[in-house]
Coordinates of C-alpha atoms and ligand atoms in Angstrom, one line a residue:
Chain A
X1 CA 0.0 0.0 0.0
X2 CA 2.5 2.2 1.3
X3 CA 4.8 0.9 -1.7
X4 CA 2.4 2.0 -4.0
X5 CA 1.8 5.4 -3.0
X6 CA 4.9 6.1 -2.9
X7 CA 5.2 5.0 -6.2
X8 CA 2.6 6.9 -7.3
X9 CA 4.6 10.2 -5.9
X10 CA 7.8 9.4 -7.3
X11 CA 6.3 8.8 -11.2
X12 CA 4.4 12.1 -11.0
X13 CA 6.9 14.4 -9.7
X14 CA 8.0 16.9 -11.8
X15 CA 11.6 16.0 -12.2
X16 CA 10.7 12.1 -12.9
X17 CA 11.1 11.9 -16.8
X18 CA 14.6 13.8 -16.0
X19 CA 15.5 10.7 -13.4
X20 CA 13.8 8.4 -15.3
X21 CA 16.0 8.8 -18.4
X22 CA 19.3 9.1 -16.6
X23 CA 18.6 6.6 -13.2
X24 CA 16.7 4.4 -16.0
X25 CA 18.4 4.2 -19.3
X26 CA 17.5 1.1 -21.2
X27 CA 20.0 1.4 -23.7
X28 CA 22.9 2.6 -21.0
X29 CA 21.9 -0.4 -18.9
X30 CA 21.9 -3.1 -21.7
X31 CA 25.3 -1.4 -22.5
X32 CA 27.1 -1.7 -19.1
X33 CA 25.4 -4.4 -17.4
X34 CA 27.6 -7.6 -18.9
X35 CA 30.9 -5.9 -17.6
X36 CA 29.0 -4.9 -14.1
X37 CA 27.7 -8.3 -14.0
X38 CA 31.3 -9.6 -15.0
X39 CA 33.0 -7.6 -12.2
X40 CA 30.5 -8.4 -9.7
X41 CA 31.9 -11.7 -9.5
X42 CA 34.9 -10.3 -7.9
X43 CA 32.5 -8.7 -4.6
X44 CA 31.9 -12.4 -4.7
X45 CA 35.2 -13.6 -4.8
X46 CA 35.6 -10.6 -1.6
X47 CA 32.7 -11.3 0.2
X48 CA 33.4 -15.5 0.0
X49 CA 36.3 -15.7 1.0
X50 CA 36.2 -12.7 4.1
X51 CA 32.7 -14.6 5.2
X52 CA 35.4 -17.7 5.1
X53 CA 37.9 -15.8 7.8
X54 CA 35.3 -14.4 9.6
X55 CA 33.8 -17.4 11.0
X56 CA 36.5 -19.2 11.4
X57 CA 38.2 -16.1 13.0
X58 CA 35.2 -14.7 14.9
X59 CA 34.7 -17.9 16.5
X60 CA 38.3 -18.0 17.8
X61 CA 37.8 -14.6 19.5
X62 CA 34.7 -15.7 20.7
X63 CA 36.1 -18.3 22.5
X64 CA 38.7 -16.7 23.9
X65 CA 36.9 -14.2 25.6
X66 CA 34.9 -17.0 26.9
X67 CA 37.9 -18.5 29.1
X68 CA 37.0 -18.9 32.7
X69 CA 39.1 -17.6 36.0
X70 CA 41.5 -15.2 36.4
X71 CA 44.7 -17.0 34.6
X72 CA 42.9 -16.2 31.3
X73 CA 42.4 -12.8 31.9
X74 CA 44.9 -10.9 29.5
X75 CA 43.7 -13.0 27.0
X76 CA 40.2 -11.8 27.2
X77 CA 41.0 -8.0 27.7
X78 CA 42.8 -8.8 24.6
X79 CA 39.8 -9.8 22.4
X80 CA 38.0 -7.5 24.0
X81 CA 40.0 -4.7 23.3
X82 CA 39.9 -6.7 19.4
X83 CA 36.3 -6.3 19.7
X84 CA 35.7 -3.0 20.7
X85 CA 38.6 -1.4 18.4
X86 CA 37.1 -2.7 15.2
X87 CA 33.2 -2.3 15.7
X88 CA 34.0 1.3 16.7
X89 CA 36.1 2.5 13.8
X90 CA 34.0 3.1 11.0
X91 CA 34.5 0.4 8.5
X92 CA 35.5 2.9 5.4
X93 CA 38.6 4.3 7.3
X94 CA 39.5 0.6 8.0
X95 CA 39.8 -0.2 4.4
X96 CA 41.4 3.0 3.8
X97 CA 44.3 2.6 6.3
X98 CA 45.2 -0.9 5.1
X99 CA 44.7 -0.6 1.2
X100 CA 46.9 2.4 1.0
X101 CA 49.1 1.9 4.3
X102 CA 49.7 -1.8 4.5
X103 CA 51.3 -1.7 0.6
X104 CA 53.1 1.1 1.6
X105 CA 55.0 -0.6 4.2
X106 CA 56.8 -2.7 1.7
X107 CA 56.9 -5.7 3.2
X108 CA 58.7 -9.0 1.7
X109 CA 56.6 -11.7 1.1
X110 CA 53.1 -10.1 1.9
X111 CA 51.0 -9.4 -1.3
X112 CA 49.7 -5.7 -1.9
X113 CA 47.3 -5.8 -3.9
X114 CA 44.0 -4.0 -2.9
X115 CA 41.9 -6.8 -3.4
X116 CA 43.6 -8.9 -0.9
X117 CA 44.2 -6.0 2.0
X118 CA 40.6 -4.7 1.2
X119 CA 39.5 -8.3 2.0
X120 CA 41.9 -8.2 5.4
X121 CA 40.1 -5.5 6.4
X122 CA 36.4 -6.8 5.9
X123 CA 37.5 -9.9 8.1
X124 CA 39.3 -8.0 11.0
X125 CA 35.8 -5.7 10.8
X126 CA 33.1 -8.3 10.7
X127 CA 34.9 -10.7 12.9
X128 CA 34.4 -8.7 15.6
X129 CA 30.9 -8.2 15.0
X130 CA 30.8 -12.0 14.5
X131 CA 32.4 -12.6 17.6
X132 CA 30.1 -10.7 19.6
X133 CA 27.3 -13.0 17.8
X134 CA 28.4 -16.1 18.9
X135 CA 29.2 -15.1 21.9
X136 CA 25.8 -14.2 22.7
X137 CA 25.2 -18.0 20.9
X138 CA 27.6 -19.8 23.5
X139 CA 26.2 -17.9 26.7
X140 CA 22.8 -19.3 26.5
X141 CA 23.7 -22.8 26.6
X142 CA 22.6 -23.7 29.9
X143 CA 25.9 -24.3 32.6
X144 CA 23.9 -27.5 33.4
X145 CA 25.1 -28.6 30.2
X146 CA 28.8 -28.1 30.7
X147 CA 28.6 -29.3 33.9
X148 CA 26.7 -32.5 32.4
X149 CA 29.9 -32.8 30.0
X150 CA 32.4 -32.3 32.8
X151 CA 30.6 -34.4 34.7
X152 CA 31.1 -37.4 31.9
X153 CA 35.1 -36.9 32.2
X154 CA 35.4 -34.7 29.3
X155 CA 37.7 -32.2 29.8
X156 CA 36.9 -28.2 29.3
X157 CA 38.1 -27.7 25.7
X158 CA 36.2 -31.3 24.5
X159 CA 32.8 -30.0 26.6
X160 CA 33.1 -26.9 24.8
X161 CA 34.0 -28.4 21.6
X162 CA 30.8 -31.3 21.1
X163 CA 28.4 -29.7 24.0
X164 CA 28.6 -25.7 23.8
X165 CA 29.8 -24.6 20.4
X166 CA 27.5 -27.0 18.4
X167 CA 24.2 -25.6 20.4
X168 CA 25.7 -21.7 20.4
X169 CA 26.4 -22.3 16.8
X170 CA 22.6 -23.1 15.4
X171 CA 21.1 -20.4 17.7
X172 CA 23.0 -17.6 16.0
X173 CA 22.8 -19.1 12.6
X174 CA 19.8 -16.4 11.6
X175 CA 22.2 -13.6 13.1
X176 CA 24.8 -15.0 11.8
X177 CA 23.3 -15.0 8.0
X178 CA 22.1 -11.1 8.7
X179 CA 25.8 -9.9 9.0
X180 CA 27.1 -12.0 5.6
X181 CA 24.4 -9.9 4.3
X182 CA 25.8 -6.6 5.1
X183 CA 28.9 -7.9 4.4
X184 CA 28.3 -9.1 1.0
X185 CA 27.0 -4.8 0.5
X186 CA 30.2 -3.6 2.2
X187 CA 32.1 -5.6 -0.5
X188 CA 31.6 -2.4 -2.9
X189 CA 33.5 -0.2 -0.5
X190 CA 36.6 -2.3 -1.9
X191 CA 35.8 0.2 -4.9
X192 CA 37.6 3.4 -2.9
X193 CA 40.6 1.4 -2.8
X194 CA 41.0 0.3 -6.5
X195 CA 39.9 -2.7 -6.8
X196 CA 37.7 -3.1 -9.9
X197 CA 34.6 -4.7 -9.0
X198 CA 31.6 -3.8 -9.5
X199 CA 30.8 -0.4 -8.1
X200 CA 34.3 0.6 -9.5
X201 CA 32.9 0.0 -13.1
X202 CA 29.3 1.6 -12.5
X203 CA 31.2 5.0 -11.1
X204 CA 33.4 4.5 -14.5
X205 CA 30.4 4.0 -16.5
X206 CA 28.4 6.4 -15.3
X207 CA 31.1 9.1 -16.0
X208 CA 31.8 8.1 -19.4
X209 CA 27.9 7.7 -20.6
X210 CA 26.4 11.1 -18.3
X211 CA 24.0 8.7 -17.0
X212 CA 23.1 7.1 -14.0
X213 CA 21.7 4.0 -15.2
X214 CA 24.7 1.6 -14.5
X215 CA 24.5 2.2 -10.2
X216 CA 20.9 1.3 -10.5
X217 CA 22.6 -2.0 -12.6
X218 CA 25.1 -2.7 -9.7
X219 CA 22.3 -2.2 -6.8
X220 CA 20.0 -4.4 -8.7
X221 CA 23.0 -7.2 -8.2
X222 CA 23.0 -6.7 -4.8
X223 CA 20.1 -7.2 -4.3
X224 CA 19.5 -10.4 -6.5
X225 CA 21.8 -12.0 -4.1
X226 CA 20.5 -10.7 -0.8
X227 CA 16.8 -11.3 -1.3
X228 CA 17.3 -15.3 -1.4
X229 CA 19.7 -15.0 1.8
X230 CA 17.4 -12.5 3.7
X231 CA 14.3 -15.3 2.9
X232 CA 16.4 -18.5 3.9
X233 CA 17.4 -16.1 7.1
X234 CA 13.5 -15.8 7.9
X235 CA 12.8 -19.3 7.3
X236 CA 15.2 -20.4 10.0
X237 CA 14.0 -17.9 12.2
X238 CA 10.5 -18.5 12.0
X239 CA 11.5 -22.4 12.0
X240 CA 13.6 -21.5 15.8
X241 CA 10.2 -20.2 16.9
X242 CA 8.4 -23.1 16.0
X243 CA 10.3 -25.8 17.4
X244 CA 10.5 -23.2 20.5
X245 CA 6.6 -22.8 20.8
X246 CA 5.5 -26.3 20.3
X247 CA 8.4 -27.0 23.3
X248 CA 6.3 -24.8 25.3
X249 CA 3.0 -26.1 24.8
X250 CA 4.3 -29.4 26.0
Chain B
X1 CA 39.4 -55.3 48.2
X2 CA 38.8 -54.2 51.9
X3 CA 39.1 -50.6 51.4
X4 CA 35.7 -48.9 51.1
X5 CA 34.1 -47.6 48.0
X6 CA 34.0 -44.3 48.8
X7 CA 35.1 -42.7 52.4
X8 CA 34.3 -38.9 53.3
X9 CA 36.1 -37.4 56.5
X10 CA 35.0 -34.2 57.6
X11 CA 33.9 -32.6 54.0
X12 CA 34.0 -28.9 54.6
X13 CA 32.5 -26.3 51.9
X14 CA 31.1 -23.1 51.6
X15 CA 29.5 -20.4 48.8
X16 CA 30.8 -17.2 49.8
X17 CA 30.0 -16.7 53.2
X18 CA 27.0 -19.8 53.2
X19 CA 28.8 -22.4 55.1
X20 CA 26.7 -25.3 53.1
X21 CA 28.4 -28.6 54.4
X22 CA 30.0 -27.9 57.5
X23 CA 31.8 -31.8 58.1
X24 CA 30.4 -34.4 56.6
X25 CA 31.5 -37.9 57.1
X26 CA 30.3 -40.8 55.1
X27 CA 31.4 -44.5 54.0
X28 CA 30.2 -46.5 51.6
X29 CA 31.1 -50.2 51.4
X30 CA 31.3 -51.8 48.0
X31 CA 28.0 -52.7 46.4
X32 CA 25.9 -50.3 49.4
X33 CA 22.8 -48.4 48.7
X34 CA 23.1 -45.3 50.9
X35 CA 19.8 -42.6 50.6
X36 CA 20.2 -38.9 50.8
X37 CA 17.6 -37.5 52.8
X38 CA 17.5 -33.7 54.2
X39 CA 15.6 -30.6 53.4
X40 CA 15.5 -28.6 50.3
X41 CA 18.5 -26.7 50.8
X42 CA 20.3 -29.2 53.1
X43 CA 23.0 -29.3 50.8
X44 CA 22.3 -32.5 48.8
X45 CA 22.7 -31.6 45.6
X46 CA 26.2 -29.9 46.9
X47 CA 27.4 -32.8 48.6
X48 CA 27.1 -35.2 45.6
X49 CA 28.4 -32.4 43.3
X50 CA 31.6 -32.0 45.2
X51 CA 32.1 -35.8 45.3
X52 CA 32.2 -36.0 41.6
X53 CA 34.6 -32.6 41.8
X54 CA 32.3 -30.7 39.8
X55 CA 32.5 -28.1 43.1
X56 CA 36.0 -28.3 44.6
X57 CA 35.7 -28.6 48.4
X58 CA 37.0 -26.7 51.0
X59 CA 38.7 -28.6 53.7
X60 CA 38.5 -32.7 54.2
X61 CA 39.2 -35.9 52.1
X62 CA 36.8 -37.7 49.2
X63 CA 38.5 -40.7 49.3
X64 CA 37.7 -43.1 46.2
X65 CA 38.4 -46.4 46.1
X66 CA 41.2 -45.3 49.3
X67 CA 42.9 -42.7 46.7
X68 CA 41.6 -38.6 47.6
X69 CA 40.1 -37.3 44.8
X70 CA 40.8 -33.7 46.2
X71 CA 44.5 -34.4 46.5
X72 CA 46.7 -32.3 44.5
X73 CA 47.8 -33.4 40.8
X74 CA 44.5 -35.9 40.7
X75 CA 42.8 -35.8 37.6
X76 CA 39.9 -34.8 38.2
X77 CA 38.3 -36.0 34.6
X78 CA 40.0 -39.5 35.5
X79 CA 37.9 -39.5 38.7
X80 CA 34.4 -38.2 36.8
X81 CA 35.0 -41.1 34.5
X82 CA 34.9 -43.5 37.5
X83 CA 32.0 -41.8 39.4
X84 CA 28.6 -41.0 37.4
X85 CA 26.0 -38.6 38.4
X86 CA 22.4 -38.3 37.0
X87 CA 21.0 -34.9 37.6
X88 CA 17.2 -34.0 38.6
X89 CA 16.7 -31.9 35.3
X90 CA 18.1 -35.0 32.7
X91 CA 20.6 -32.5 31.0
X92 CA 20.6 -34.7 28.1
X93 CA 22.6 -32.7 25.1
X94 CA 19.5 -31.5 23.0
X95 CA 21.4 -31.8 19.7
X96 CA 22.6 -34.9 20.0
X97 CA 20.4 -38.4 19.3
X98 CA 20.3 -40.8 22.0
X99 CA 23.0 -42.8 21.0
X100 CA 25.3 -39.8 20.5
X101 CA 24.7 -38.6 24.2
X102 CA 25.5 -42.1 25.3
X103 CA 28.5 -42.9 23.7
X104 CA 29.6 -39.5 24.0
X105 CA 31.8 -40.1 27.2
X106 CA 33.0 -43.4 26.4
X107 CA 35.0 -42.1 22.8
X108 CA 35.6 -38.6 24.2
X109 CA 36.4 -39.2 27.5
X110 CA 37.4 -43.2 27.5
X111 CA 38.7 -43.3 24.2
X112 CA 36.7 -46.2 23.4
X113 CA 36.7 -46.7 19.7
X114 CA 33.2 -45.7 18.5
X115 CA 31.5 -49.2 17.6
X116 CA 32.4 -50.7 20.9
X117 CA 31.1 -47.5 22.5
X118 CA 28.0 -48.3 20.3
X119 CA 27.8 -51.8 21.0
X120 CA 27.7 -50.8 24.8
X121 CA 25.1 -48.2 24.2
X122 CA 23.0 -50.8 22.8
X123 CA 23.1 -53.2 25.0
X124 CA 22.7 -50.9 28.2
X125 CA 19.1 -49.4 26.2
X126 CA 18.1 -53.0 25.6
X127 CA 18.5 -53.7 29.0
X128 CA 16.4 -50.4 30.1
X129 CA 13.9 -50.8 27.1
X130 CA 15.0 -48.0 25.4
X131 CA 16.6 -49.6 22.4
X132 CA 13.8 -48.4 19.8
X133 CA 14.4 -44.7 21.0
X134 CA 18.2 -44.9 19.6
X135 CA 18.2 -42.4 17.0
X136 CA 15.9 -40.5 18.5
X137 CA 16.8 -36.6 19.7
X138 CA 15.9 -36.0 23.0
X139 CA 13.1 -33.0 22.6
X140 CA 11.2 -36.6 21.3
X141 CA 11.1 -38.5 24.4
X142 CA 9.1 -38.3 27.3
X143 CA 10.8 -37.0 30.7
X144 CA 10.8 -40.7 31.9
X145 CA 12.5 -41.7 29.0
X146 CA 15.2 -38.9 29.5
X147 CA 15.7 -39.7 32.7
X148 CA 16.3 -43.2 31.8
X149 CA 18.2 -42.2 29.2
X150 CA 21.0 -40.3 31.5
X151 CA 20.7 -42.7 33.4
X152 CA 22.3 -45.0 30.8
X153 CA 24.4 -42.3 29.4
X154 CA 26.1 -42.4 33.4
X155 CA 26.4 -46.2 33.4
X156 CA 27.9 -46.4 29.8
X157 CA 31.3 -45.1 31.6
X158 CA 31.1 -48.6 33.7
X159 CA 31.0 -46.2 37.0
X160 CA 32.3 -47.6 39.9
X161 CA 30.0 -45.1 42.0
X162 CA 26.4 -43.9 40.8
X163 CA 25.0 -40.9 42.4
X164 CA 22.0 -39.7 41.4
X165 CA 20.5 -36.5 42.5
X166 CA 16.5 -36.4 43.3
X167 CA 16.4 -37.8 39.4
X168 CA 12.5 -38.6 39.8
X169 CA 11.5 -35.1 41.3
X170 CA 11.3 -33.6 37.9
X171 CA 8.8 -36.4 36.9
X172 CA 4.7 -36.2 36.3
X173 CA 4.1 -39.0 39.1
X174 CA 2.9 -41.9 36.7
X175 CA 6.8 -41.2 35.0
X176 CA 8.1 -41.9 38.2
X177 CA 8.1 -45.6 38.5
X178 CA 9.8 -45.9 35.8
X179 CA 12.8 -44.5 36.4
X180 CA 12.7 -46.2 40.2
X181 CA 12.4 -50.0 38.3
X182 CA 16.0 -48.5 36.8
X183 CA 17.2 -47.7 40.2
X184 CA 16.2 -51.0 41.6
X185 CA 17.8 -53.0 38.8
X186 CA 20.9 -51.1 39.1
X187 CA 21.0 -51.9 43.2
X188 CA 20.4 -55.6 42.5
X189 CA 22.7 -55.7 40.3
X190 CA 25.0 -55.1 42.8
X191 CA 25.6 -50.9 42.2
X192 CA 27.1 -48.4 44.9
X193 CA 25.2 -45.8 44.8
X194 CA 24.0 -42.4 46.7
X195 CA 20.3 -41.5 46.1
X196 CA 19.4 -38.2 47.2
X197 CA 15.7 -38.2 47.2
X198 CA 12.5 -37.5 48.6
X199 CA 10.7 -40.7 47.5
X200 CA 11.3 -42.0 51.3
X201 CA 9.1 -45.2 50.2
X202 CA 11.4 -46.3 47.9
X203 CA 14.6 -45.3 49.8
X204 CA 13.3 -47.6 52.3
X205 CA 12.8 -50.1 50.2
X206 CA 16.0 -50.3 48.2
X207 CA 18.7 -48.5 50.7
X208 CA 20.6 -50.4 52.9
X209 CA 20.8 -46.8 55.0
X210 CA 19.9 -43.9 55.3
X211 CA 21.1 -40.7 55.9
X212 CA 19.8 -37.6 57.0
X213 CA 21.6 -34.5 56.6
X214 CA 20.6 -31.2 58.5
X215 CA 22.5 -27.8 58.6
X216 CA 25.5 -29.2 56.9
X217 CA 26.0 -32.4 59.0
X218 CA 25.0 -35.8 58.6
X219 CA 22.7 -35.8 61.6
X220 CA 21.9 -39.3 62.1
X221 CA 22.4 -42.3 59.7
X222 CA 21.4 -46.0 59.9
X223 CA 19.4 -48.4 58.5
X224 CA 16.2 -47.4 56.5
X225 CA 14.0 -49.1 59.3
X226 CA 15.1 -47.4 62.4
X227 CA 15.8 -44.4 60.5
X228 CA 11.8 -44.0 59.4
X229 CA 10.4 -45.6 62.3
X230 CA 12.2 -44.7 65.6
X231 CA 14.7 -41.5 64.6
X232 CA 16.9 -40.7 67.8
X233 CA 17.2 -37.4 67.1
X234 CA 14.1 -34.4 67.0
X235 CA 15.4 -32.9 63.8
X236 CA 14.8 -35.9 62.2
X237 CA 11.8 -36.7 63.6
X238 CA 10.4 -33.5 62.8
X239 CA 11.6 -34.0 58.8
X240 CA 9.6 -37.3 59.2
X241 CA 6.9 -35.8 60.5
X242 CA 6.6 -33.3 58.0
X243 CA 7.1 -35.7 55.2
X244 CA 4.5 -38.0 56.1
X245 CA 2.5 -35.0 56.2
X246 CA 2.9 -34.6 53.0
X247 CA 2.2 -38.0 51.9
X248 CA 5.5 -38.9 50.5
X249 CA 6.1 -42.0 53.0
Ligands
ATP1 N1 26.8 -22.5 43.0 C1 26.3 -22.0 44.2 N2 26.5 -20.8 44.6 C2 26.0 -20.3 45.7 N3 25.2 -21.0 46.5 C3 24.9 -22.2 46.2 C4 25.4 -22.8 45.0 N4 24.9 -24.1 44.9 C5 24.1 -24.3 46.0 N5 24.1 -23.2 46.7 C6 23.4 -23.0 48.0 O1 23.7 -24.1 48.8 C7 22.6 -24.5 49.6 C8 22.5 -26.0 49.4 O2 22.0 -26.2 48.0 P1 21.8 -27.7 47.4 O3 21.3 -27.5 46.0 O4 23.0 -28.5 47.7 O5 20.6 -28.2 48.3 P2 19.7 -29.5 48.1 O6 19.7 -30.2 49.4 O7 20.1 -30.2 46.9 O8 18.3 -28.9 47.9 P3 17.1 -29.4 47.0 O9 16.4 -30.5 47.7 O10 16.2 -28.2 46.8 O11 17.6 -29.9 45.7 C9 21.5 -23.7 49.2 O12 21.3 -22.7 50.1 C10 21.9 -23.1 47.9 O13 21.3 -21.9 47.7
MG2 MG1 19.3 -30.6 45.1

């Protein structure tokens, strides 16, 4: 309803045949799409293998901050101090002071291109974002459990490894899909740092044809692959809250 | 083979300032059926806890088997594997089938390669009429059938020691026999075990003594039929009284 109206407003605004031919070029957007579409497969590539690291990486942190009794402690200030760091620098200056400092540095042996260093910087940002997920994930598994595990002879790492991780795990799998999703949007940001994917070529596009057809191209990418993710991410949830009603009407 | 099964002298612990047991001594012989009785709050639940050094005590011995599980350097998953406890809320592992929870201990714990682990399994839910409920995930059974179930998933470890913590109080009341004919099979079969519980009928029935612990002591102890009919000491009687009240005995 509300869509439609608003529809309705847009189309019969005076400057909509301007937007319309520049925003909506069919001509400009047969042109550039193939070569969009072709360099959208590297914000794939980006998003893949970051979303790859991330968990893995995440997951790590996430346990570490998760070690009992005082011995641990400076390893859990640590990923705290991880965690807090990287959700509270915005995620554009992160990819800016590795793509252009981390080459800079010269170092043997470490690649600098922007792809990979852009990619670095999605994972250190997201994992701690990720982290914070799953540890939210391993918290509400009940103590009873671990003791249950403990109380079976395994030892802490084994309890945590088959009894608390594989329960945290599925309850933040709906979460966990939600930031792959902004992830896989942040992937274009890779464009401010030269890498030639997608958004890169709609900004060079756009400048050579005066038109603004070829964003409108990229977004509708982005969106082909988030829709089915978003879906599959509400299925689960709504899933969780099945299984979790018909528990309580037992 | 003369040393007791399990020996406590003088079991001290506390929770912050709550003094919870405050000396307990204990022995049971090899094969013995000891019952847990006491208040809510009595400490129970603490006192089996600590014995399987899922709470580390304070001041005293847990001697297993005539070695103290406290001591320093013991390994203290070495000592769970050789002492099981059921717990009154199941605490099967939800994502695990039935089989999984079982065997669980024995190839994590044991190292028990996984089909003899199995083969065990099997043959302890055949015994407990469970075998058909194998595959299943735990959010499937009833709560007798949990119970029953960690029950099994204890005894797969081939404990020396069972304790089992008020593991019929969870229960709707026509679960509860259930679980007890478990309990009774395991005592014939020759078992030591501690049963904390407030089923005092069946305690009588299947302990061979009883124990009543009060304000962080074992007040009184002895066997189930002096215990329930002629208590020496008020606290006790008073317990009783209020038990019986309640139509639990
Ligand atoms: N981890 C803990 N931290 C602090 N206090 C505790 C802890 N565990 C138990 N307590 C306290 O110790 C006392 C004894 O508790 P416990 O659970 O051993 O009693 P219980 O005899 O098993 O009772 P119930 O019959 O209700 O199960 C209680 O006052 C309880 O609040
Ligand atoms: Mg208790």
């Amino acid at each position: 309803m509300v869509f439609t109206a608003l529809a309705l407003v847009v189309v019969n605004s005076p400057g909509w045949p301007e937007v319309r031919r520049s925003f909506l070029n069919v001509d400009v957007f047969r042109e550039s799409f193939p070569e969009i579409a072709r360099r959208f497969l590297l914000n794939v590539q980006a998003f893949l293998l970051a979303e790859v690291f991330i968990l893995v990486f995440a997951l790590f942190i996430a346990v570490l901050r998760s070690l009992p009794g005082a011995v641990f402690f400076p390893i859990r200030a640590l990923a705290v101090a991880y965690t807090d760091l990287f959700r509270g620098i915005p995620t554009v200056l992160v990819i800016y002071i590795l793509g252009f400092g981390a080459p800079a540095l010269q170092l043997q042996g470490v690649p600098d291109s922007p792809f990979f260093w852009g990619v670095v910087a999605l994972v250190l940002v997201y994992s701690a974002y990720v982290a914070e997920v799953y540890r939210a994930g391993i918290e509400s598994v009940h103590p009873s459990q671990v003791a249950s595990a403990r109380s079976l002879g395994l030892s802490r790492w084994k309890a945590l490894r088959f009894v608390v991780l594989p329960q945290a795990v599925r309850r933040v799998i709906p979460p966990l899909l939600n930031d792959f999703i902004g992830l896989q949007k942040d992937s274009a940001l890779l464009a401010l740092i030269g890498v030639l994917e997608a958004f890169r070529r709609s900004q060079v596009d756009t400048a050579g044809a005066f038109n603004f057809t070829p964003y409108v191209a990229t977004a509708l990418l982005f969106v082909a692959i988030t829709i089915p993710l978003a879906r599959v991410t509400d299925w689960l949830v709504a899933r969780e809250r099945g299984r979790y009603q018909a528990e309580g009407t037992l | 083979m003369t040393e007791d099964a399990l020996r406590l002298d003088a079991v001290h612990k506390s929770f912050g300032r709550l003094e919870v047991l405050r000396g307990i001594d204990l022995t049971l012989a090899r094969h013995e059926v000891v019952a847990l009785i006491g208040a809510s709050g009595s400490g129970k639940s603490t006192l089996l806890r600590c014995i399987n050094v899922l709470e580390r005590i304070d001041r005293g011995r847990i001697l297993l088997d005539g070695h103290d599980v406290t001591a320093r350097g013991v390994d203290v998953n070495e000592v769970r594997r050789r002492v099981g406890i059921v717990f009154q809320a199941f605490n099967l592992f939800p994502h695990m089938t039935v089989l999984r929870n079982i065997c669980l201990g024995p190839v994590e714990a044991q190292g028990l390669p996984r089909e003899e682990a199995e083969e065990r399994a099997r043959g302890l839910l055949e015994r407990f009429g469970l075998l058909d409920k194998v595959l299943d995930y735990p959010d499937r059974l009833s709560g007798g059938q949990q119970q029953r179930v960690a029950i099994v998933r204890a005894l797969a470890m081939r404990p020396d020691v069972m304790l089992l913590d008020e593991v019929t109080s969870a229960l709707d009341p026509e679960l509860v026999a259930e679980v007890l004919d478990v309990i009774r099979e395991l005592a014939e079969g020759g078992m030591t075990m501690i049963l904390a519980t407030h089923e005092m009928g069946f305690a009588r029935d299947i302990a061979q003594r009883v124990a009543f612990l009060d304000d962080g002591v074992i007040l009184e102890e002895g066997p189930p039929d002096r215990i329930f009919t002629d208590p020496q000491h008020p606290r006790t009687r008073r317990f009783l009284q209020r038990i019986i009240a309640a139509g639990r005995l």
